[in-house]
Each structure stands twice: as C-alpha cells, then as structure tokens.
CSV table of C-alpha atoms and ligand atoms in Angstrom, one decimal:
chain,number,residue,atom,x,y,z
W,1,MET,CA,26.1,47.7,17.3
W,2,ASN,CA,25.0,51.3,17.4
W,3,GLU,CA,24.3,51.2,21.1
W,4,ALA,CA,25.6,54.0,23.2
W,5,ILE,CA,28.9,53.5,25.0
W,6,VAL,CA,28.8,52.2,28.6
W,7,PRO,CA,31.1,54.7,30.3
W,8,PHE,CA,33.7,53.7,32.8
W,9,ASN,CA,32.3,56.5,35.0
W,10,ASP,CA,30.1,59.5,34.4
W,11,LEU,CA,30.1,62.2,37.1
W,12,SER,CA,27.5,64.3,35.2
W,13,ARG,CA,24.8,61.8,36.2
W,14,THR,CA,24.2,63.4,39.6
W,15,PRO,CA,20.5,62.8,40.4
W,16,PRO,CA,18.5,66.0,40.0
W,17,GLU,CA,17.4,66.2,43.7
W,18,LEU,CA,21.0,65.9,44.8
W,19,ALA,CA,22.1,68.5,42.2
W,20,ASP,CA,19.5,70.9,43.6
W,21,GLU,CA,20.7,70.4,47.1
W,22,ILE,CA,24.3,71.0,46.0
W,23,ALA,CA,23.2,74.2,44.1
W,24,ASP,CA,21.5,75.4,47.4
W,25,ALA,CA,24.6,74.7,49.4
W,26,VAL,CA,26.8,76.6,46.9
W,27,ALA,CA,24.4,79.6,47.0
W,28,ARG,CA,24.5,79.5,50.8
W,29,VAL,CA,28.3,79.7,50.8
W,30,VAL,CA,28.4,82.4,48.1
W,31,ALA,CA,26.0,84.5,50.1
W,32,SER,CA,27.9,83.9,53.4
W,33,GLY,CA,31.1,85.7,52.3
W,34,TRP,CA,33.2,83.1,54.2
W,35,TYR,CA,35.2,80.9,51.8
W,36,VAL,CA,37.9,79.1,53.7
W,37,MET,CA,37.6,77.2,57.0
W,38,GLY,CA,34.3,78.7,58.0
W,39,PRO,CA,31.2,77.1,59.5
W,40,GLU,CA,30.5,74.6,56.7
W,41,HIS,CA,34.1,73.3,57.1
W,42,ASP,CA,33.8,72.9,60.8
W,43,ALA,CA,30.4,71.2,60.6
W,44,PHE,CA,31.8,68.9,57.9
W,45,GLU,CA,34.7,67.9,60.1
W,46,THR,CA,32.3,67.1,63.0
W,47,GLU,CA,29.9,65.1,60.7
W,48,LEU,CA,32.7,63.2,59.0
W,49,ALA,CA,34.3,62.2,62.3
W,50,ALA,CA,30.9,61.0,63.5
W,51,PHE,CA,30.3,59.0,60.3
W,52,VAL,CA,33.6,57.1,60.7
W,53,GLY,CA,33.5,56.9,64.5
W,54,SER,CA,36.8,58.6,65.2
W,55,GLU,CA,37.3,61.4,67.7
W,56,HIS,CA,38.7,63.9,65.1
W,57,ALA,CA,38.5,64.5,61.4
W,58,VAL,CA,40.8,67.2,60.0
W,59,ALA,CA,39.9,68.4,56.5
W,60,LEU,CA,42.7,69.0,54.1
W,61,GLY,CA,43.3,70.0,50.5
W,62,ASN,CA,43.6,66.5,49.0
W,63,GLY,CA,44.4,62.9,49.8
W,64,THR,CA,48.1,63.0,49.0
W,65,ASP,CA,48.6,65.9,51.4
W,66,ALA,CA,46.6,63.9,53.9
W,67,LEU,CA,49.2,61.1,53.6
W,68,GLU,CA,52.1,63.4,53.7
W,69,LEU,CA,50.9,65.3,56.8
W,70,ALA,CA,49.8,62.1,58.6
W,71,LEU,CA,53.3,60.7,58.0
W,72,ALA,CA,54.9,63.9,59.2
W,73,ALA,CA,52.6,64.0,62.3
W,74,VAL,CA,53.6,60.5,63.4
W,75,GLY,CA,57.3,61.5,63.1
W,76,VAL,CA,58.4,60.3,59.7
W,77,THR,CA,61.4,62.4,58.7
W,78,ALA,CA,64.2,62.3,56.0
W,79,GLY,CA,65.9,58.9,55.9
W,80,ASP,CA,63.1,57.0,57.5
W,81,ARG,CA,61.5,54.0,55.7
W,82,VAL,CA,57.8,53.8,55.1
W,83,MET,CA,56.3,50.4,54.2
W,84,THR,CA,53.4,50.0,51.9
W,85,VAL,CA,52.2,48.1,48.8
W,86,ALA,CA,53.4,48.9,45.3
W,87,ASN,CA,50.0,48.3,43.5
W,88,ALA,CA,48.0,51.1,44.9
W,89,GLY,CA,48.6,54.0,42.6
W,90,GLY,CA,51.8,55.4,44.1
W,91,TYR,CA,50.2,58.0,46.4
W,92,THR,CA,52.0,56.8,49.5
W,93,SER,CA,55.3,56.6,47.7
W,94,VAL,CA,55.0,60.2,46.5
W,95,ALA,CA,54.0,61.4,50.0
W,96,ALA,CA,56.8,59.6,51.7
W,97,ARG,CA,59.4,60.9,49.2
W,98,LEU,CA,58.2,64.5,49.8
W,99,LEU,CA,59.4,64.0,53.4
W,100,GLY,CA,62.7,62.6,52.3
W,101,ALA,CA,61.6,59.1,53.4
W,102,GLU,CA,62.2,56.0,51.5
W,103,PRO,CA,59.2,53.9,50.5
W,104,VAL,CA,59.7,50.1,50.9
W,105,TYR,CA,57.3,47.5,49.7
W,106,ALA,CA,55.4,44.4,50.9
W,107,ASP,CA,54.1,42.2,48.1
W,108,ILE,CA,50.4,41.4,47.8
W,109,SER,CA,48.4,38.3,48.1
W,110,ALA,CA,47.7,37.0,44.5
W,111,ASP,CA,44.1,36.2,45.7
W,112,THR,CA,43.0,39.5,47.3
W,113,LEU,CA,45.6,41.9,45.6
W,114,GLN,CA,46.0,43.4,49.1
W,115,LEU,CA,48.8,43.0,51.6
W,116,SER,CA,48.5,40.2,54.2
W,117,VAL,CA,50.1,39.2,57.5
W,118,GLU,CA,52.4,36.9,55.5
W,119,THR,CA,53.5,39.4,52.9
W,120,VAL,CA,54.1,42.2,55.5
W,121,THR,CA,56.0,39.8,57.8
W,122,ALA,CA,58.2,38.6,55.0
W,123,ALA,CA,58.9,42.2,53.9
W,124,LEU,CA,59.7,43.3,57.5
W,125,ASP,CA,62.0,40.3,58.0
W,126,ALA,CA,64.0,41.3,54.8
W,127,LEU,CA,64.8,44.8,56.2
W,128,PRO,CA,67.9,45.5,58.3
W,129,THR,CA,65.8,47.8,60.6
W,130,ALA,CA,62.1,48.3,61.0
W,131,PRO,CA,60.4,51.1,59.0
W,132,ARG,CA,59.0,54.0,61.0
W,133,ALA,CA,55.5,53.6,59.6
W,134,LEU,CA,53.3,51.1,57.7
W,135,VAL,CA,50.6,52.5,55.4
W,136,VAL,CA,47.7,50.0,54.9
W,137,THR,CA,45.8,51.0,51.8
W,138,HIS,CA,42.3,49.5,51.5
W,139,LEU,CA,42.4,48.9,47.8
W,140,TYR,CA,39.4,49.0,45.3
W,141,GLY,CA,36.9,49.6,48.2
W,142,ALA,CA,37.8,46.4,50.0
W,143,MET,CA,39.3,46.4,53.5
W,144,ALA,CA,42.8,45.0,53.8
W,145,PRO,CA,43.3,42.8,56.9
W,146,VAL,CA,44.3,45.9,58.9
W,147,ALA,CA,43.7,44.6,62.4
W,148,ALA,CA,45.9,41.6,62.0
W,149,VAL,CA,48.6,43.5,60.1
W,150,ALA,CA,48.5,46.3,62.7
W,151,GLU,CA,49.2,43.8,65.4
W,152,VAL,CA,52.3,42.6,63.6
W,153,ALA,CA,53.5,46.1,63.0
W,154,ARG,CA,52.9,47.4,66.5
W,155,ALA,CA,54.8,44.5,68.0
W,156,ARG,CA,57.8,45.8,66.1
W,157,GLY,CA,57.2,49.4,67.1
W,158,ILE,CA,55.9,50.5,63.7
W,159,VAL,CA,53.2,53.2,63.5
W,160,VAL,CA,50.2,52.2,61.4
W,161,ILE,CA,48.4,54.5,59.0
W,162,GLU,CA,45.3,53.5,57.1
W,163,ASP,CA,44.5,55.0,53.6
W,164,VAL,CA,40.7,54.8,53.3
W,165,ALA,CA,40.5,57.0,50.1
W,166,GLN,CA,38.9,54.0,48.3
W,167,ALA,CA,37.0,52.5,51.2
W,168,LEU,CA,35.2,55.3,53.1
W,169,GLY,CA,32.1,53.6,54.6
W,170,ALA,CA,33.6,50.1,54.6
W,171,ARG,CA,33.3,48.3,58.0
W,172,ALA,CA,34.6,45.2,59.7
W,173,GLY,CA,32.7,43.9,62.6
W,174,GLY,CA,30.7,47.1,62.5
W,175,ARG,CA,33.9,49.2,62.9
W,176,ALA,CA,34.7,51.6,60.1
W,177,ALA,CA,37.8,51.6,58.0
W,178,GLY,CA,39.9,54.5,59.3
W,179,THR,CA,39.5,53.6,63.0
W,180,PHE,CA,42.0,50.7,63.2
W,181,ALA,CA,45.2,52.7,62.8
W,182,ASP,CA,46.8,55.5,64.8
W,183,ILE,CA,45.8,57.9,62.0
W,184,ALA,CA,43.9,57.4,58.7
W,185,THR,CA,43.8,59.4,55.5
W,186,THR,CA,41.2,59.9,52.8
W,187,SER,CA,40.6,61.8,49.6
W,188,PHE,CA,37.5,63.5,48.2
W,189,TYR,CA,38.7,63.6,44.6
W,190,PRO,CA,35.6,63.6,42.4
W,191,THR,CA,35.7,59.9,41.5
W,192,LYS,CA,36.0,58.6,45.1
W,193,ASN,CA,32.8,57.2,46.6
W,194,LEU,CA,32.5,60.5,48.5
W,195,GLY,CA,33.6,63.0,45.9
W,196,ALA,CA,33.8,66.7,46.0
W,197,LEU,CA,33.4,69.0,42.9
W,198,GLY,CA,37.1,69.5,43.1
W,199,ASP,CA,40.0,68.4,45.4
W,200,GLY,CA,39.7,67.6,49.0
W,201,GLY,CA,41.0,65.2,51.7
W,202,ALA,CA,41.1,64.5,55.4
W,203,VAL,CA,42.7,62.6,58.2
W,204,PHE,CA,41.0,60.7,61.0
W,205,THR,CA,42.4,60.1,64.4
W,206,SER,CA,41.3,59.6,68.0
W,207,ASP,CA,44.6,60.9,69.2
W,208,ALA,CA,44.1,64.6,70.2
W,209,GLU,CA,47.8,65.4,69.8
W,210,LEU,CA,48.0,63.9,66.3
W,211,ALA,CA,44.9,65.9,65.3
W,212,ALA,CA,46.4,69.1,66.7
W,213,THR,CA,49.6,68.5,64.8
W,214,VAL,CA,47.8,68.0,61.5
W,215,ARG,CA,45.7,71.1,62.2
W,216,SER,CA,48.9,73.1,62.6
W,217,LEU,CA,50.7,71.5,59.6
W,218,ARG,CA,47.7,72.3,57.2
W,219,GLN,CA,48.2,75.9,58.0
W,220,TYR,CA,51.9,76.7,57.6
W,221,GLY,CA,52.8,75.0,60.9
W,222,TRP,CA,51.1,77.7,62.8
W,223,THR,CA,50.7,77.1,66.5
W,224,SER,CA,48.7,80.3,66.7
W,225,LYS,CA,47.9,83.0,64.1
W,226,TYR,CA,51.1,84.1,62.4
W,227,ARG,CA,53.3,82.1,64.8
W,228,ILE,CA,55.1,79.3,63.0
W,229,GLY,CA,55.9,76.5,65.5
W,230,LEU,CA,56.2,73.3,63.6
W,231,ALA,CA,58.4,72.1,60.8
W,232,ARG,CA,57.0,70.8,57.5
W,233,GLY,CA,53.9,73.0,57.6
W,234,ARG,CA,52.2,74.1,54.4
W,235,ASN,CA,48.9,75.4,53.1
W,236,SER,CA,46.5,72.5,52.6
W,237,ARG,CA,42.9,73.5,53.5
W,238,LEU,CA,39.5,72.3,52.3
W,239,ASP,CA,37.6,75.2,51.0
W,240,GLU,CA,34.1,76.2,52.3
W,241,LEU,CA,32.4,75.4,49.0
W,242,GLN,CA,33.7,71.8,48.9
W,243,ALA,CA,32.9,71.4,52.6
W,244,ALA,CA,29.3,72.5,52.0
W,245,ILE,CA,29.0,70.1,48.9
W,246,LEU,CA,30.5,67.2,50.9
W,247,ARG,CA,28.0,67.8,53.7
W,248,VAL,CA,25.2,67.4,51.2
W,249,LYS,CA,26.6,64.1,49.9
W,250,LEU,CA,27.8,62.5,53.1
W,251,PRO,CA,24.3,61.4,54.3
W,252,HIS,CA,23.9,59.6,51.0
W,253,LEU,CA,27.2,57.7,51.1
W,254,ASP,CA,25.9,54.5,52.6
W,255,ALA,CA,23.1,54.3,50.1
W,256,MET,CA,25.5,55.0,47.2
W,257,ASN,CA,27.9,52.4,48.4
W,258,GLU,CA,25.0,49.9,48.6
W,259,ARG,CA,24.1,50.6,45.0
W,260,ARG,CA,27.7,49.9,44.0
W,261,ARG,CA,27.6,46.6,45.9
W,262,GLU,CA,24.4,45.7,44.0
W,263,VAL,CA,26.2,46.4,40.6
W,264,HIS,CA,29.2,44.4,41.8
W,265,ALA,CA,27.1,41.4,42.9
W,266,ARG,CA,26.1,41.1,39.2
W,267,TYR,CA,29.7,41.0,38.2
W,268,GLU,CA,30.6,38.5,40.9
W,269,ALA,CA,27.9,36.2,39.6
W,270,ALA,CA,29.5,36.4,36.1
W,271,SER,CA,33.0,35.8,37.4
W,272,SER,CA,34.9,33.0,35.6
W,273,ASP,CA,38.3,31.4,35.2
W,274,VAL,CA,39.0,33.7,32.2
W,275,LEU,CA,38.0,36.9,34.1
W,276,ARG,CA,38.0,36.4,37.8
W,277,VAL,CA,36.3,39.1,39.9
W,278,VAL,CA,38.6,39.8,42.8
W,279,ASN,CA,36.3,41.1,45.6
W,280,HIS,CA,33.1,39.8,47.2
W,281,GLY,CA,30.1,41.6,48.6
W,282,SER,CA,30.2,42.3,52.4
W,283,GLU,CA,30.1,45.2,54.8
W,284,SER,CA,33.9,45.5,54.3
W,285,PHE,CA,33.6,46.2,50.6
W,286,ILE,CA,32.1,49.4,49.1
W,287,GLY,CA,32.6,48.8,45.4
W,288,HIS,CA,34.9,51.7,44.7
W,289,LEU,CA,36.3,49.7,41.7
W,290,ALA,CA,35.1,46.5,40.1
W,291,VAL,CA,38.4,44.8,39.5
W,292,ALA,CA,38.8,41.5,37.7
W,293,VAL,CA,41.9,39.5,36.8
W,294,ALA,CA,42.5,38.1,33.3
W,295,ALA,CA,45.6,36.2,32.2
W,296,ASP,CA,45.0,37.5,28.7
W,297,ARG,CA,44.0,41.0,29.5
W,298,ASP,CA,44.5,42.5,26.1
W,299,THR,CA,42.1,40.1,24.4
W,300,VAL,CA,39.5,40.5,27.2
W,301,ARG,CA,39.7,44.3,27.1
W,302,ALA,CA,39.3,44.2,23.3
W,303,ALA,CA,36.1,42.3,23.7
W,304,PHE,CA,34.7,45.0,26.1
W,305,ASP,CA,35.8,47.7,23.7
W,306,ALA,CA,34.2,46.0,20.7
W,307,ALA,CA,30.9,45.9,22.7
W,308,GLY,CA,31.2,49.6,23.6
W,309,VAL,CA,32.0,49.0,27.2
W,310,ARG,CA,34.8,51.2,28.6
W,311,THR,CA,37.3,49.7,31.0
W,312,ASP,CA,40.4,50.9,32.8
W,313,VAL,CA,43.5,49.5,34.6
W,314,HIS,CA,44.3,50.2,38.3
W,315,TYR,CA,47.2,50.3,38.1
W,316,PRO,CA,49.4,49.6,35.2
W,317,ILE,CA,52.8,50.7,36.7
W,318,PRO,CA,53.8,49.4,40.1
W,319,ASP,CA,55.6,51.9,42.4
W,320,HIS,CA,58.9,50.1,42.2
W,321,ARG,CA,58.9,50.4,38.3
W,322,GLN,CA,58.1,54.1,38.0
W,323,ASP,CA,60.2,56.4,35.8
W,324,TRP,CA,61.0,58.6,38.9
W,325,PRO,CA,63.1,57.9,40.8
W,326,GLY,CA,63.7,54.9,38.6
W,327,PRO,CA,63.4,51.1,39.2
W,328,VAL,CA,63.8,49.9,42.8
W,329,SER,CA,65.4,46.6,43.0
W,330,ILE,CA,63.0,44.4,44.9
W,331,GLU,CA,61.2,41.1,44.1
W,332,LEU,CA,57.4,41.6,44.1
W,333,PRO,CA,56.1,38.8,41.9
W,334,ALA,CA,52.4,39.0,42.8
W,335,THR,CA,52.5,42.8,42.4
W,336,ASP,CA,54.1,42.5,39.0
W,337,ALA,CA,51.6,39.9,37.9
W,338,ALA,CA,48.7,42.0,39.0
W,339,SER,CA,49.9,45.0,37.0
W,340,THR,CA,49.6,43.0,33.8
W,341,SER,CA,46.4,41.2,34.5
W,342,VAL,CA,44.0,43.6,36.4
W,343,LEU,CA,41.1,45.1,34.6
W,344,SER,CA,38.5,47.5,36.1
W,345,LEU,CA,34.8,47.3,34.9
W,346,PRO,CA,32.3,50.2,35.0
W,347,ILE,CA,30.9,50.7,38.5
W,348,PHE,CA,29.3,53.9,39.9
W,349,PRO,CA,25.9,54.4,41.6
W,350,GLU,CA,24.2,55.9,38.5
W,351,LEU,CA,25.1,53.1,36.2
W,352,THR,CA,21.8,51.7,34.9
W,353,ASP,CA,20.6,48.1,35.1
W,354,ALA,CA,20.6,48.0,31.3
W,355,GLU,CA,24.2,49.1,31.2
W,356,VAL,CA,25.1,46.5,33.9
W,357,ASP,CA,23.3,43.9,31.7
W,358,ARG,CA,25.6,44.8,28.8
W,359,VAL,CA,28.7,44.5,30.9
W,360,VAL,CA,27.5,41.1,32.1
W,361,ALA,CA,26.7,40.0,28.6
W,362,VAL,CA,30.3,40.6,27.6
W,363,MET,CA,31.5,38.7,30.7
W,364,ASP,CA,29.3,35.8,29.7
W,365,ALA,CA,30.6,35.8,26.2
W,366,ILE,CA,34.2,35.8,27.4
W,367,ALA,CA,33.5,32.9,29.7
W,368,GLY,CA,31.9,30.9,26.8
W,369,ARG,CA,28.4,31.1,28.4
W,370,ALA,CA,26.8,33.2,25.6
I,401,PLP,C1,42.9,59.0,45.2
I,401,PLP,C2,43.8,58.3,46.2
I,401,PLP,C3,44.8,59.1,46.9
I,401,PLP,C4,45.2,60.5,46.5
I,401,PLP,O1,44.2,61.4,46.7
I,401,PLP,P1,44.2,62.8,46.0
I,401,PLP,O2,43.1,63.6,46.6
I,401,PLP,O3,44.0,62.6,44.5
I,401,PLP,O4,45.6,63.4,46.3
I,401,PLP,C5,45.5,58.4,47.9
I,401,PLP,N1,45.4,57.1,48.1
I,401,PLP,C6,44.4,56.4,47.5
I,401,PLP,C7,44.3,55.0,47.9
I,401,PLP,C8,43.7,57.0,46.5
I,401,PLP,O5,42.8,56.2,45.9
C-alpha cells in the first residue's frame, strides 16, 4: 500500500552514461559559439536521413510546424481539404487549419484504432471532390497500413504525407516508417521515442524539390539570404543544442525501442476481454504508447489508481468534437468509441521490471486472474 507510484513516464531517469554524453555535447556547443543551424545541425540532418533511409531530412522547430510546412510544400493552400484521422491528438487538424485548409476525417478500424483501406475509401467516396492531401499518422508507435492506403490515395491524385512522430524506427518489410509517402514529418518533443530536451521536429523526403521548399519555408521563405521568394515562410529552426543532444540519442533509438517492445510484450501477455491491449510486438511497432481498450474505462482506471499505477488517455477528445472551431458534423462511430474506451499504460525504456510486474498484477486482477 505504501509502495511508490509507478509513473506514467519519467524523463529524469536518463541513464548516467547517456546523461554524461549529453552534458559533453552541450559543453561542445556552448564552447563553439554557434547556436543555430551550425555543424551539429547539419550532421544531425545527415544522420537522421541515413537512419530512416530517405534522401533528405530537414530539421525544424517542432512536429506541428513539420506538418504545416510539409502540407504547404506539397501545395496545400486555403480552401483545400486535408484528410486524416480524428483520434490522433489533433496536430494535423491544427496544421491544416493554419494554412486555411479544411481537415476532413476517415474513421478508424475498431480493431487497430488506425485508418484502413476500407475507412479511407469510404471517407473519400463520401466527398464531392478529392482532398489535396492525406496524412497517415502511425499511431501509438504502430505503423498504419500506409503502403496500401497510399496506393488508394495516389490513384485518385491525392498526395500522401506520413506522420511518424510516434513511430520513428518502426519498419515494415525492413523499410522505415517515413519512406512510404511523398514527404513525412516527425517531432522530437521530449516524450517521443527520440526526444530532445526541448522542442524539435523534422521532415523526411527523397524529393529534392520538396526538401528545398521546406528548407526555404523554415527560414522566412528565403530563396537566398535576405531574399524572400516563397509564400508561407516562417522561422522554424532546430537549435544547435537540441541537434547535438539528438545526435547523442539517435544511435540508442533502436535499443530503446526494443526495451519498449519488451515491456509491451508483458502487457500483451496480460491482455484480456476486460482490458484489450491494442498492438502486438513486431518490427512495425516501437511501443511509443501501450494502449488498451476497456468498455468500462473509469472502473479500470480507478483500479490502476488504487494500486499506485499512473495511466493516461490518448486521446480523450476527437478532432471533430473540439471546442475550436466547434463540432464538425460527421459520423465517426469507431473514433468516438475509442475516445471513451482507450487507456494508456506506463511504457518507457527506463521503467523497471518490478514496476512492469506491478502493472501486470493490476491487469491480472482486472481480468479476474489474481
Ligand atoms: C507529438 C506529435 C505531433 C506534434 O509534435 P510537436 O513537436 O509537439 O508539435 C504531431 N503528430 C503526432 C502524431 C504527435 O505524436
């Protein structure tokens, strides 16, 4: 009863060797006198592109800017529609609306909580004209069926964008998330699997022209120094300190993802009808979040709380039900059902086996196995 809390996440548990390496990287940048878009930044872009296997990585200020600039780069402008799902935290909707575009939604599969060929096809068929772009979000660390969905979209002339903010390092058939679309976006928000000590983001593309456009848009729309050549430019740069820190962490990403898979495998084994774990261990799942579905979420959550295990909900309010710009009239039954039944369990690389045991013990009790 007096046991310590099992936290939902704890970013202060950085292993000491890694913390030392980060401190060295910070000292290196401080001494260099170069704080924005210097050598660490350029080296990080090269290393990140190589990790994903795309021709270009363009580092940015955060993941929402990455979405906005990627949408702008593929030609989304005011009045265009952008299709996505409504259960992924709202980032794509915010980015689309910043461009004056209208987000439209495909429902999700009740099984995977991701879009599918069926849900995207139904949503496209319900529109009078095709959207300009489709953003495929790889949710919770699991890859959505991006190759199949991209085929459907491209046949209708729709540009495909992947959001890999929750799935960096996930692969399908050995090919990394972020290489299936025309352009992909990511975030280095501290809780992501590759997290900075602050904000950061990037886009990936193997299209040199798209990469050049995003490089221009991230710096005022400059086509050369002080010459503004493109509309919708802004300042969205990754600073040198964050780049140096991310360079330290990137080589550890696959191992950290593997530890997350290990934790998740314990939860998968304890999955039940009362609390169904959504995802399954594979190369295409990196355990960003450990999401389970419970018809009676309040009761289940209270059981975790009573045992000192912290949980969270990703996400409680679907995009079409947000206060701004107000309710969007569309039927998304699986999305609505997910918003009232999903529950996220603790998962991060530094979670101890003893803590995982405590989460599993609550899962066993809930399933009547105790
Ligand atoms: C975190 C996240 C974003 C936004 O990234 P920020 O860096 O916080 O702006 C976008 N999409 C997904 C799927 C995310 O998880």
